[in-house]
Amino acid sequence: MADGWTGRRLRVDLSKNTVKVEEIEKPYREKWLGGRGFNSELLYREVGPDVEPLGPENKLIFGVGPLTGTFAPSSGRTTVTAKSPLGGGFGDSNMGGHWGPELKFAGYDQLVVEGKSNKPVYLWIDDEHVEVRDAGHLWGRTVPEADLIIKEELGSKEIHIALIGPAGENLVRYACILNDVYRAAARAGIGAVMGSKNLKAVAVRGTRPVTISRPDEFYQVCADIRERLKRDLMVQMLYDQGTWLLTMPANYEQGWFCWHNFQKGFHPDASKLSGENHRDNFLSHREGCFACPISCGRFSKIKEGKYAGEITGGPEYETLTAVGPRIGLLDMDKVVHNSKLVNELGLDSCSCGGAIAWAMECWEKGLLTREDTDGLILDWGDQTLIDRLIRMIAFREGFGNILAEGSSRAAGLMNRGEDFSISIKGHDMSQDDPRGLGFAFGIGFATGRRGGDHLQGLPCLELTGGFYPGLVEKIMGTREAENRLSPVKKPEMEKYSEDIKAIGDSLTQCSFTHNWSFAVQPEDMARLLSAATGMDISADALLRTGGRIVHLERAYWNRLLVGCLEDRCPKRFTREPMPDGPNKGVVFPEADLIPRYYDVRGWDRKTGFPLPEVLMEYGLEDIARDLEPCREKYLRKVQMENQIEVQTAEKL
Amino acid sequence: MACSLYHEGECSPVLSRIRIVKYEALGRNFPSACSQCSKPRCLEACDHGAIRMNESTGAVFVEESFCTGCRSCLVACPFMGFHPVKKVAFKCDLCGGDPQCVRFCPSGAITFRSVDEFLMERRREMADKVILAAQE
């Protein structure tokens, strides 16, 4: 037993029906930290380029870190990793709630699910007792139903369950995994991976303590940080309005409100979805994750109208915009209802909204007709249709079967509307428009580890950094970087934020403490980690570890021959100037920023691959060797692509 | 986690003197902890003199060295705890007058006050309702 970590990995093979506990050695723990770091390393090593994401060789990896389950603020998070059925490459997703700490209390840092069961099953982990149980009666059940049945069956309500809904069972490529009914690890389609293994749920009960190397010091560090978080303006705002607080500034001040599939960044009536309106008229109560002093989580209750009486966890900003303005809705009751629906069916709201928005835009532009859609009329904001379509997607019925493939694949299948699939590397964008949100964010979208997503680096230094006097100047060397739409120092900012994010996801600690609020600095994370584990690490060394994780994940893509050609934002962001709102005329200057980001990272501009010497610096010699043949192959791919471009230009 | 780390130097809900009863689907949570009764059942149940009351403050606490691990107090009161390794009972001791759960409660859900303060607050809440109703 180690302090902080448990030092144990639980490996369950559903094909062979075997359970194994492995030791995670100290040097490995210190090199990869935990959570996302452990998971990414294992995925790289054990899930190679030829593995089919929905086949039995893919692995579903749940990871928690050395701070999970401790008194460290906001440390209750879990990373779930697998090869993504949506993007076809690296995939991971992070969830809050209480499931991760429970896994830790049961005595494991990591759970690896391998193989494929020949019938529906769920996993029951009760400290040392690990059992694969029949789930035939749970198949087809929604998330809250299944949660209740499992608790009754196991005879305890004091357990935490991570599970999939019907969408995961039906292999919808953006199905999610939820724990405690409403906390989702939504992105990258990891719920479909779980479904492909015929695994409905993982129920956990843990009764063992997480030991701390220097408890008094650890207590004091936690106390200091908690005091700071309590006084922090961003934290106070999150408690007050949750992530709903973004609606007003996103629309009226910053112009990145995702309207009609990013066609506009502004809508005059966006205040209908304001944080104030939600808090005053829809908020049932606040719900925090494990050990969290922020409590950004919401429970919403619909009081009036067709959906009166419905209660649901959430929604968060990304969900409310995905099943709201992105598909043409501004009524809060409808948005809350749709959020409840995607949760219960087990869909990722962002990709679900993305797929529906793609279809609606194709319909608007006349690219889809009733013959293509089984007679459906896909008008923006038609709630009756949207409600029906979400269910059709989850059960893969009719036209829903095409949308269940995700917008990018759907465009390929229908052979049209490619430009309206607002996705990167096949992974639908979250509802964040770099033409307003910020240019550092844009770099993260283009180069991110799972495709279009704001959580690659979450570089909020350019969004909320200005609220912390002197902070951005101290870190970036110039106040100009506070300006969201200035290119100055943005590659550096994205790199810095990505490294911190990777540490936070590995420790695990919620990004809202260090990438949104800045109450927790890398020095604090180093103090927490040192006191918890006794390993004594500096902030600089910790940041290097974050960089190592980012490089490993990059190498995962590179090994699949994905590099600079694929690091591209949708044309909408780079070619179409923002049509109205506060940022009228802005485009995302990708051609300028991405090569500069490569330079800052030490990646080759010609391929977008990390340079061998840079990988060596991070202690990734093996990976540098792995990438050499890929680099040559990819270079040829780039050269061919360039030739085609030249020929096309000549023809024109 | 403040509680178990403060008292035991380890992080564990099982070692915490305050526990939360959770209803995940409803998102409802109930903190449950010792209410420091004046005639404590746990104290009455203990035949070994391990549960004692501080005469000046009224705080009830476990004197570990006297505890035999018989668990009678657990039967008497659901707010007791039992240490799975030390095999002794434990309970809230108000952290010597500065309860750490109150100190770190982010939402003000847990408070620590004298009985009179608590009652006056309840009375004022009641009065507020009456006044509000009269105004309407």
PDB file of C-alpha atoms in Angstrom, chain B residues 12-57:
ATOM      1  CA  SER B  12     -12.210   7.614   4.551  1.00  0.00           C
ATOM      2  CA  PRO B  13     -15.966   8.039   4.833  1.00  0.00           C
ATOM      3  CA  VAL B  14     -15.987   4.982   7.112  1.00  0.00           C
ATOM      4  CA  LEU B  15     -13.812   6.854   9.602  1.00  0.00           C
ATOM      5  CA  SER B  16     -15.815  10.041   9.436  1.00  0.00           C
ATOM      6  CA  ARG B  17     -17.898  11.115  12.435  1.00  0.00           C
ATOM      7  CA  ILE B  18     -20.354  12.806  10.107  1.00  0.00           C
ATOM      8  CA  ARG B  19     -21.935  10.792   7.304  1.00  0.00           C
ATOM      9  CA  ILE B  20     -24.139  11.774   4.412  1.00  0.00           C
ATOM     10  CA  VAL B  21     -27.232   9.833   3.438  1.00  0.00           C
ATOM     11  CA  LYS B  22     -27.552  10.234  -0.309  1.00  0.00           C
ATOM     12  CA  TYR B  23     -30.434   9.908  -2.742  1.00  0.00           C
ATOM     13  CA  GLU B  24     -28.582  10.060  -6.059  1.00  0.00           C
ATOM     14  CA  ALA B  25     -31.580  10.059  -8.378  1.00  0.00           C
ATOM     15  CA  LEU B  26     -33.148  12.995  -6.546  1.00  0.00           C
ATOM     16  CA  GLY B  27     -29.846  14.680  -5.801  1.00  0.00           C
ATOM     17  CA  ARG B  28     -30.876  14.930  -2.161  1.00  0.00           C
ATOM     18  CA  ASN B  29     -28.409  14.616   0.708  1.00  0.00           C
ATOM     19  CA  PHE B  30     -28.826  14.481   4.461  1.00  0.00           C
ATOM     20  CA  PRO B  31     -25.904  15.028   6.784  1.00  0.00           C
ATOM     21  CA  SER B  32     -26.170  12.887   9.892  1.00  0.00           C
ATOM     22  CA  ALA B  33     -24.047  13.430  12.971  1.00  0.00           C
ATOM     23  CA  CYS B  34     -24.205  13.304  16.765  1.00  0.00           C
ATOM     24  CA  SER B  35     -26.483  15.955  18.185  1.00  0.00           C
ATOM     25  CA  GLN B  36     -24.734  15.900  21.570  1.00  0.00           C
ATOM     26  CA  CYS B  37     -27.793  14.866  23.635  1.00  0.00           C
ATOM     27  CA  SER B  38     -27.947  15.915  27.255  1.00  0.00           C
ATOM     28  CA  LYS B  39     -28.878  12.399  28.367  1.00  0.00           C
ATOM     29  CA  PRO B  40     -26.943  10.431  25.772  1.00  0.00           C
ATOM     30  CA  ARG B  41     -28.181   6.943  24.960  1.00  0.00           C
ATOM     31  CA  CYS B  42     -24.671   5.973  23.915  1.00  0.00           C
ATOM     32  CA  LEU B  43     -23.337   6.951  27.317  1.00  0.00           C
ATOM     33  CA  GLU B  44     -26.113   5.045  29.074  1.00  0.00           C
ATOM     34  CA  ALA B  45     -25.453   2.006  26.924  1.00  0.00           C
ATOM     35  CA  CYS B  46     -21.749   1.910  27.748  1.00  0.00           C
ATOM     36  CA  ASP B  47     -20.904  -0.359  30.676  1.00  0.00           C
ATOM     37  CA  HIS B  48     -17.210   0.403  30.527  1.00  0.00           C
ATOM     38  CA  GLY B  49     -17.091   4.115  31.215  1.00  0.00           C
ATOM     39  CA  ALA B  50     -15.679   4.764  27.760  1.00  0.00           C
ATOM     40  CA  ILE B  51     -18.284   7.340  26.760  1.00  0.00           C
ATOM     41  CA  ARG B  52     -18.062  10.469  28.843  1.00  0.00           C
ATOM     42  CA  MET B  53     -19.417  13.971  29.004  1.00  0.00           C
ATOM     43  CA  ASN B  54     -17.291  17.055  29.403  1.00  0.00           C
ATOM     44  CA  GLU B  55     -18.910  18.659  32.445  1.00  0.00           C
ATOM     45  CA  SER B  56     -18.268  22.251  31.486  1.00  0.00           C
ATOM     46  CA  THR B  57     -19.198  22.081  27.779  1.00  0.00           C
TER      47      THR B  57
END
